[in-house]
Amino acid sequence: MDPRRKRLVCGASAALAMLHVAHAGRAGATVTAVPVARDGNAAPGGNGSFGSYTSYGEPCVNDASQVAFTALLSGTSGGAADNDVLVRGEGAGTVTLMARQGEPIPDGPGLFGALHFVVRQYAMNDSGRIAIVAPLTGTAGGTTDNSALYSAVFPGLWWKHVRRGDIAPFTTSPFNGIFPPQINDQPPAAVAFLASLGTSSIPGVYYIHR
């Protein structure tokens, strides 16, 4: 072996040995896992239980150690009519039921529809306020008003931001498709979302300040 190459290899080996010694006395990193929901756990309120891996929606987390997600429950009293929920896991590991399929909406008539999504339709800010685009059932307008963007920080106290069929600002066209929102941390929270208008496939971006 070329003496110069041998010196380089030995130097690299010595550096690795020193690195190993330098870290030998350090304690390993620790991670605290807080269980929020798992297969077989009772749902908040007791009507049904959480299911397997595929029955959970994509979670979102905030800086207050809260996590929001949807879930498809098993063993509920109403079966397919009340087995979708939106919940918020709290920092201590408790779970708050925010909305449930079949519950009345704040701007009725109508009920929350199937809340469990493959792609996340909700966002949460650091106060725990969740904004969600919810499908609705039993509405007066049928398919013309069966979707809405709501937000709430406490269960049952929902604020309607916009609903399919509402006339969009500065236009004469109604909101049609309402897409996943973003929500910020200012009080009151501001919400931004993408929406299509009327029968047009061209969307617009809207911002609502409350």
mmCIF file of C-alpha atoms in Angstrom:
data_model
loop_
_atom_site.group_PDB
_atom_site.id
_atom_site.type_symbol
_atom_site.label_atom_id
_atom_site.label_comp_id
_atom_site.label_asym_id
_atom_site.label_seq_id
_atom_site.Cartn_x
_atom_site.Cartn_y
_atom_site.Cartn_z
ATOM 1 C CA MET A 1 0.000 0.000 0.000
ATOM 2 C CA ASP A 2 1.149 3.523 -0.757
ATOM 3 C CA PRO A 3 2.494 4.966 2.567
ATOM 4 C CA ARG A 4 0.533 8.157 2.037
ATOM 5 C CA ARG A 5 -2.704 6.207 1.590
ATOM 6 C CA LYS A 6 -1.896 4.144 4.670
ATOM 7 C CA ARG A 7 -1.478 7.312 6.730
ATOM 8 C CA LEU A 8 -4.885 8.607 5.468
ATOM 9 C CA VAL A 9 -6.632 5.364 6.361
ATOM 10 C CA CYS A 10 -5.046 5.235 9.810
ATOM 11 C CA GLY A 11 -5.935 8.877 10.389
ATOM 12 C CA ALA A 12 -9.567 8.215 9.489
ATOM 13 C CA SER A 13 -9.670 5.198 11.810
ATOM 14 C CA ALA A 14 -8.247 7.256 14.661
ATOM 15 C CA ALA A 15 -10.866 9.981 14.089
ATOM 16 C CA LEU A 16 -13.680 7.416 14.205
ATOM 17 C CA ALA A 17 -12.260 5.951 17.412
ATOM 18 C CA MET A 18 -12.122 9.386 19.026
ATOM 19 C CA LEU A 19 -15.689 10.084 17.938
ATOM 20 C CA HIS A 20 -16.826 6.839 19.525
ATOM 21 C CA VAL A 21 -15.052 7.659 22.796
ATOM 22 C CA ALA A 22 -16.477 11.183 22.837
ATOM 23 C CA HIS A 23 -20.055 9.842 22.655
ATOM 24 C CA ALA A 24 -19.567 6.835 24.911
ATOM 25 C CA GLY A 25 -20.463 8.732 28.070
ATOM 26 C CA ARG A 26 -23.595 10.414 26.739
ATOM 27 C CA ALA A 27 -27.033 9.159 27.742
ATOM 28 C CA GLY A 28 -29.271 7.933 24.927
ATOM 29 C CA ALA A 29 -32.147 10.128 23.772
ATOM 30 C CA THR A 30 -35.532 9.348 25.295
ATOM 31 C CA VAL A 31 -38.959 9.628 23.691
ATOM 32 C CA THR A 32 -42.226 9.831 25.610
ATOM 33 C CA ALA A 33 -45.135 8.199 23.778
ATOM 34 C CA VAL A 34 -48.611 9.225 24.919
ATOM 35 C CA PRO A 35 -51.328 6.796 23.763
ATOM 36 C CA VAL A 36 -54.349 8.566 22.297
ATOM 37 C CA ALA A 37 -56.356 5.828 20.569
ATOM 38 C CA ARG A 38 -55.839 2.207 19.636
ATOM 39 C CA ASP A 39 -57.805 -0.755 18.367
ATOM 40 C CA GLY A 40 -60.437 -1.716 20.959
ATOM 41 C CA ASN A 41 -60.289 1.468 23.073
ATOM 42 C CA ALA A 42 -63.712 2.881 23.916
ATOM 43 C CA ALA A 43 -64.671 5.989 21.965
ATOM 44 C CA PRO A 44 -65.273 9.183 23.950
ATOM 45 C CA GLY A 45 -68.876 9.051 25.099
ATOM 46 C CA GLY A 46 -68.857 5.258 25.079
ATOM 47 C CA ASN A 47 -70.790 4.675 21.840
ATOM 48 C CA GLY A 48 -68.457 2.363 19.931
ATOM 49 C CA SER A 49 -64.733 1.729 19.967
ATOM 50 C CA PHE A 50 -61.699 2.677 17.914
ATOM 51 C CA GLY A 51 -60.771 0.235 15.190
ATOM 52 C CA SER A 52 -57.708 -0.992 13.343
ATOM 53 C CA TYR A 53 -54.994 0.889 11.457
ATOM 54 C CA THR A 54 -57.072 1.704 8.378
ATOM 55 C CA SER A 55 -59.885 3.255 10.434
ATOM 56 C CA TYR A 56 -57.932 6.395 11.372
ATOM 57 C CA GLY A 57 -57.662 9.621 9.409
ATOM 58 C CA GLU A 58 -54.429 11.502 8.847
ATOM 59 C CA PRO A 59 -53.587 13.395 12.071
ATOM 60 C CA CYS A 60 -52.528 17.001 12.550
ATOM 61 C CA VAL A 61 -50.708 18.290 15.638
ATOM 62 C CA ASN A 62 -50.262 21.720 17.221
ATOM 63 C CA ASP A 63 -47.734 23.343 19.567
ATOM 64 C CA ALA A 64 -49.966 22.650 22.594
ATOM 65 C CA SER A 65 -49.389 18.874 22.257
ATOM 66 C CA GLN A 66 -52.884 18.273 20.875
ATOM 67 C CA VAL A 67 -53.627 16.038 17.907
ATOM 68 C CA ALA A 68 -56.767 16.045 15.746
ATOM 69 C CA PHE A 69 -57.916 13.162 13.588
ATOM 70 C CA THR A 70 -61.005 11.417 12.278
ATOM 71 C CA ALA A 71 -61.867 7.798 12.968
ATOM 72 C CA LEU A 72 -64.250 5.117 11.803
ATOM 73 C CA LEU A 73 -65.625 3.434 14.914
ATOM 74 C CA SER A 74 -66.859 -0.101 15.340
ATOM 75 C CA GLY A 75 -69.834 -1.324 17.375
ATOM 76 C CA THR A 76 -71.792 1.944 17.422
ATOM 77 C CA SER A 77 -75.523 2.003 18.143
ATOM 78 C CA GLY A 78 -76.386 3.511 14.770
ATOM 79 C CA GLY A 79 -73.980 1.518 12.622
ATOM 80 C CA ALA A 80 -73.072 3.352 9.429
ATOM 81 C CA ALA A 81 -75.228 6.315 10.492
ATOM 82 C CA ASP A 82 -73.079 7.380 13.492
ATOM 83 C CA ASN A 83 -69.703 5.650 13.277
ATOM 84 C CA ASP A 84 -67.600 8.550 11.915
ATOM 85 C CA VAL A 85 -66.074 10.971 14.436
ATOM 86 C CA LEU A 86 -63.727 13.925 14.607
ATOM 87 C CA VAL A 87 -61.720 13.867 17.844
ATOM 88 C CA ARG A 88 -58.947 15.818 19.520
ATOM 89 C CA GLY A 89 -56.335 14.063 21.612
ATOM 90 C CA GLU A 90 -55.208 16.220 24.522
ATOM 91 C CA GLY A 91 -51.711 16.521 25.964
ATOM 92 C CA ALA A 92 -52.548 14.274 28.933
ATOM 93 C CA GLY A 93 -53.784 11.507 26.625
ATOM 94 C CA THR A 94 -57.537 12.085 27.031
ATOM 95 C CA VAL A 95 -59.712 12.294 23.922
ATOM 96 C CA THR A 96 -62.350 14.951 23.225
ATOM 97 C CA LEU A 97 -65.206 14.171 20.842
ATOM 98 C CA MET A 98 -65.552 17.247 18.615
ATOM 99 C CA ALA A 99 -68.153 16.066 16.084
ATOM 100 C CA ARG A 100 -69.981 12.889 15.181
ATOM 101 C CA GLN A 101 -71.770 11.704 12.091
ATOM 102 C CA GLY A 102 -75.517 12.154 12.587
ATOM 103 C CA GLU A 103 -75.260 15.119 14.966
ATOM 104 C CA PRO A 104 -77.176 18.313 14.058
ATOM 105 C CA ILE A 105 -75.172 21.026 12.320
ATOM 106 C CA PRO A 106 -75.127 24.569 13.760
ATOM 107 C CA ASP A 107 -76.877 26.144 10.761
ATOM 108 C CA GLY A 108 -79.485 23.428 10.194
ATOM 109 C CA PRO A 109 -81.556 21.786 9.084
ATOM 110 C CA GLY A 110 -79.109 19.000 8.430
ATOM 111 C CA LEU A 111 -76.665 16.619 10.066
ATOM 112 C CA PHE A 112 -72.949 15.997 9.945
ATOM 113 C CA GLY A 113 -72.216 13.358 7.323
ATOM 114 C CA ALA A 114 -69.350 10.870 7.018
ATOM 115 C CA LEU A 115 -66.396 12.631 8.663
ATOM 116 C CA HIS A 116 -63.721 9.978 8.123
ATOM 117 C CA PHE A 117 -61.549 10.979 5.160
ATOM 118 C CA VAL A 118 -58.724 9.296 3.300
ATOM 119 C CA VAL A 119 -57.169 12.729 2.684
ATOM 120 C CA ARG A 120 -57.245 15.159 5.611
ATOM 121 C CA GLN A 121 -59.966 17.837 5.332
ATOM 122 C CA TYR A 122 -59.212 19.618 8.608
ATOM 123 C CA ALA A 123 -56.570 21.771 10.295
ATOM 124 C CA MET A 124 -55.939 22.847 13.896
ATOM 125 C CA ASN A 125 -54.300 25.895 15.474
ATOM 126 C CA ASP A 126 -52.432 26.178 18.760
ATOM 127 C CA SER A 127 -55.575 27.012 20.750
ATOM 128 C CA GLY A 128 -57.072 23.673 19.710
ATOM 129 C CA ARG A 129 -59.571 25.236 17.277
ATOM 130 C CA ILE A 130 -60.273 22.800 14.457
ATOM 131 C CA ALA A 131 -61.445 23.933 11.020
ATOM 132 C CA ILE A 132 -63.040 21.199 8.921
ATOM 133 C CA VAL A 133 -64.788 20.850 5.580
ATOM 134 C CA ALA A 134 -67.696 18.593 6.536
ATOM 135 C CA PRO A 135 -70.095 16.692 4.292
ATOM 136 C CA LEU A 136 -73.722 17.160 5.357
ATOM 137 C CA THR A 137 -76.886 15.091 5.095
ATOM 138 C CA GLY A 138 -80.569 15.981 5.322
ATOM 139 C CA THR A 139 -80.062 19.584 4.200
ATOM 140 C CA ALA A 140 -82.842 21.681 2.692
ATOM 141 C CA GLY A 141 -81.028 22.098 -0.632
ATOM 142 C CA GLY A 142 -79.789 18.561 -1.120
ATOM 143 C CA THR A 143 -76.642 18.535 -3.252
ATOM 144 C CA THR A 144 -76.638 22.336 -3.515
ATOM 145 C CA ASP A 145 -75.823 22.949 0.187
ATOM 146 C CA ASN A 146 -74.492 19.656 1.528
ATOM 147 C CA SER A 147 -70.946 20.760 2.382
ATOM 148 C CA ALA A 148 -69.644 23.457 4.724
ATOM 149 C CA LEU A 149 -66.522 24.787 6.395
ATOM 150 C CA TYR A 150 -66.869 25.011 10.186
ATOM 151 C CA SER A 151 -64.524 25.597 13.097
ATOM 152 C CA ALA A 152 -64.751 24.971 16.839
ATOM 153 C CA VAL A 153 -62.523 24.893 19.892
ATOM 154 C CA PHE A 154 -65.205 23.387 22.168
ATOM 155 C CA PRO A 155 -67.482 20.456 21.251
ATOM 156 C CA GLY A 156 -70.878 21.562 19.980
ATOM 157 C CA LEU A 157 -69.926 25.239 19.587
ATOM 158 C CA TRP A 158 -69.338 25.302 15.845
ATOM 159 C CA TRP A 159 -68.863 28.451 13.781
ATOM 160 C CA LYS A 160 -69.910 28.340 10.139
ATOM 161 C CA HIS A 161 -67.390 30.037 7.855
ATOM 162 C CA VAL A 162 -68.836 29.175 4.458
ATOM 163 C CA ARG A 163 -71.314 26.706 2.991
ATOM 164 C CA ARG A 164 -71.860 25.327 -0.482
ATOM 165 C CA GLY A 165 -74.504 27.513 -2.096
ATOM 166 C CA ASP A 166 -73.448 30.737 -0.331
ATOM 167 C CA ILE A 167 -72.689 33.527 -2.795
ATOM 168 C CA ALA A 168 -68.953 34.160 -2.994
ATOM 169 C CA PRO A 169 -67.785 37.738 -2.218
ATOM 170 C CA PHE A 170 -67.463 40.097 -5.193
ATOM 171 C CA THR A 171 -69.242 37.608 -7.494
ATOM 172 C CA THR A 172 -72.751 36.443 -8.286
ATOM 173 C CA SER A 173 -71.702 32.770 -8.169
ATOM 174 C CA PRO A 174 -72.266 30.320 -5.310
ATOM 175 C CA PHE A 175 -69.513 28.371 -3.607
ATOM 176 C CA ASN A 176 -69.404 24.800 -4.868
ATOM 177 C CA GLY A 177 -66.404 22.638 -3.983
ATOM 178 C CA ILE A 178 -64.718 23.647 -0.708
ATOM 179 C CA PHE A 179 -61.245 22.264 -0.164
ATOM 180 C CA PRO A 180 -59.074 21.622 2.953
ATOM 181 C CA PRO A 181 -58.535 24.787 5.021
ATOM 182 C CA GLN A 182 -55.688 26.372 6.929
ATOM 183 C CA ILE A 183 -56.224 28.194 10.237
ATOM 184 C CA ASN A 184 -53.883 30.558 12.068
ATOM 185 C CA ASP A 185 -53.264 31.350 15.734
ATOM 186 C CA GLN A 186 -54.501 34.932 16.018
ATOM 187 C CA PRO A 187 -57.625 35.663 18.096
ATOM 188 C CA PRO A 188 -60.066 35.457 16.449
ATOM 189 C CA ALA A 189 -58.642 32.852 14.099
ATOM 190 C CA ALA A 190 -58.414 33.501 10.361
ATOM 191 C CA VAL A 191 -59.216 30.709 7.912
ATOM 192 C CA ALA A 192 -58.059 30.336 4.310
ATOM 193 C CA PHE A 193 -59.372 27.825 1.787
ATOM 194 C CA LEU A 194 -59.599 27.000 -1.906
ATOM 195 C CA ALA A 195 -63.038 26.780 -3.508
ATOM 196 C CA SER A 196 -64.669 26.379 -6.897
ATOM 197 C CA LEU A 197 -67.617 28.586 -7.844
ATOM 198 C CA GLY A 198 -70.863 27.652 -9.564
ATOM 199 C CA THR A 199 -70.300 24.986 -12.187
ATOM 200 C CA SER A 200 -66.860 26.374 -13.091
ATOM 201 C CA SER A 201 -63.799 24.194 -12.795
ATOM 202 C CA ILE A 202 -61.657 27.290 -12.162
ATOM 203 C CA PRO A 203 -61.092 27.689 -8.401
ATOM 204 C CA GLY A 204 -60.508 30.768 -6.326
ATOM 205 C CA VAL A 205 -58.602 31.269 -3.086
ATOM 206 C CA TYR A 206 -60.577 32.793 -0.214
ATOM 207 C CA TYR A 207 -59.576 34.154 3.151
ATOM 208 C CA ILE A 208 -61.967 34.695 6.038
ATOM 209 C CA HIS A 209 -61.131 36.717 9.140
ATOM 210 C CA ARG A 210 -63.279 36.218 12.226
#
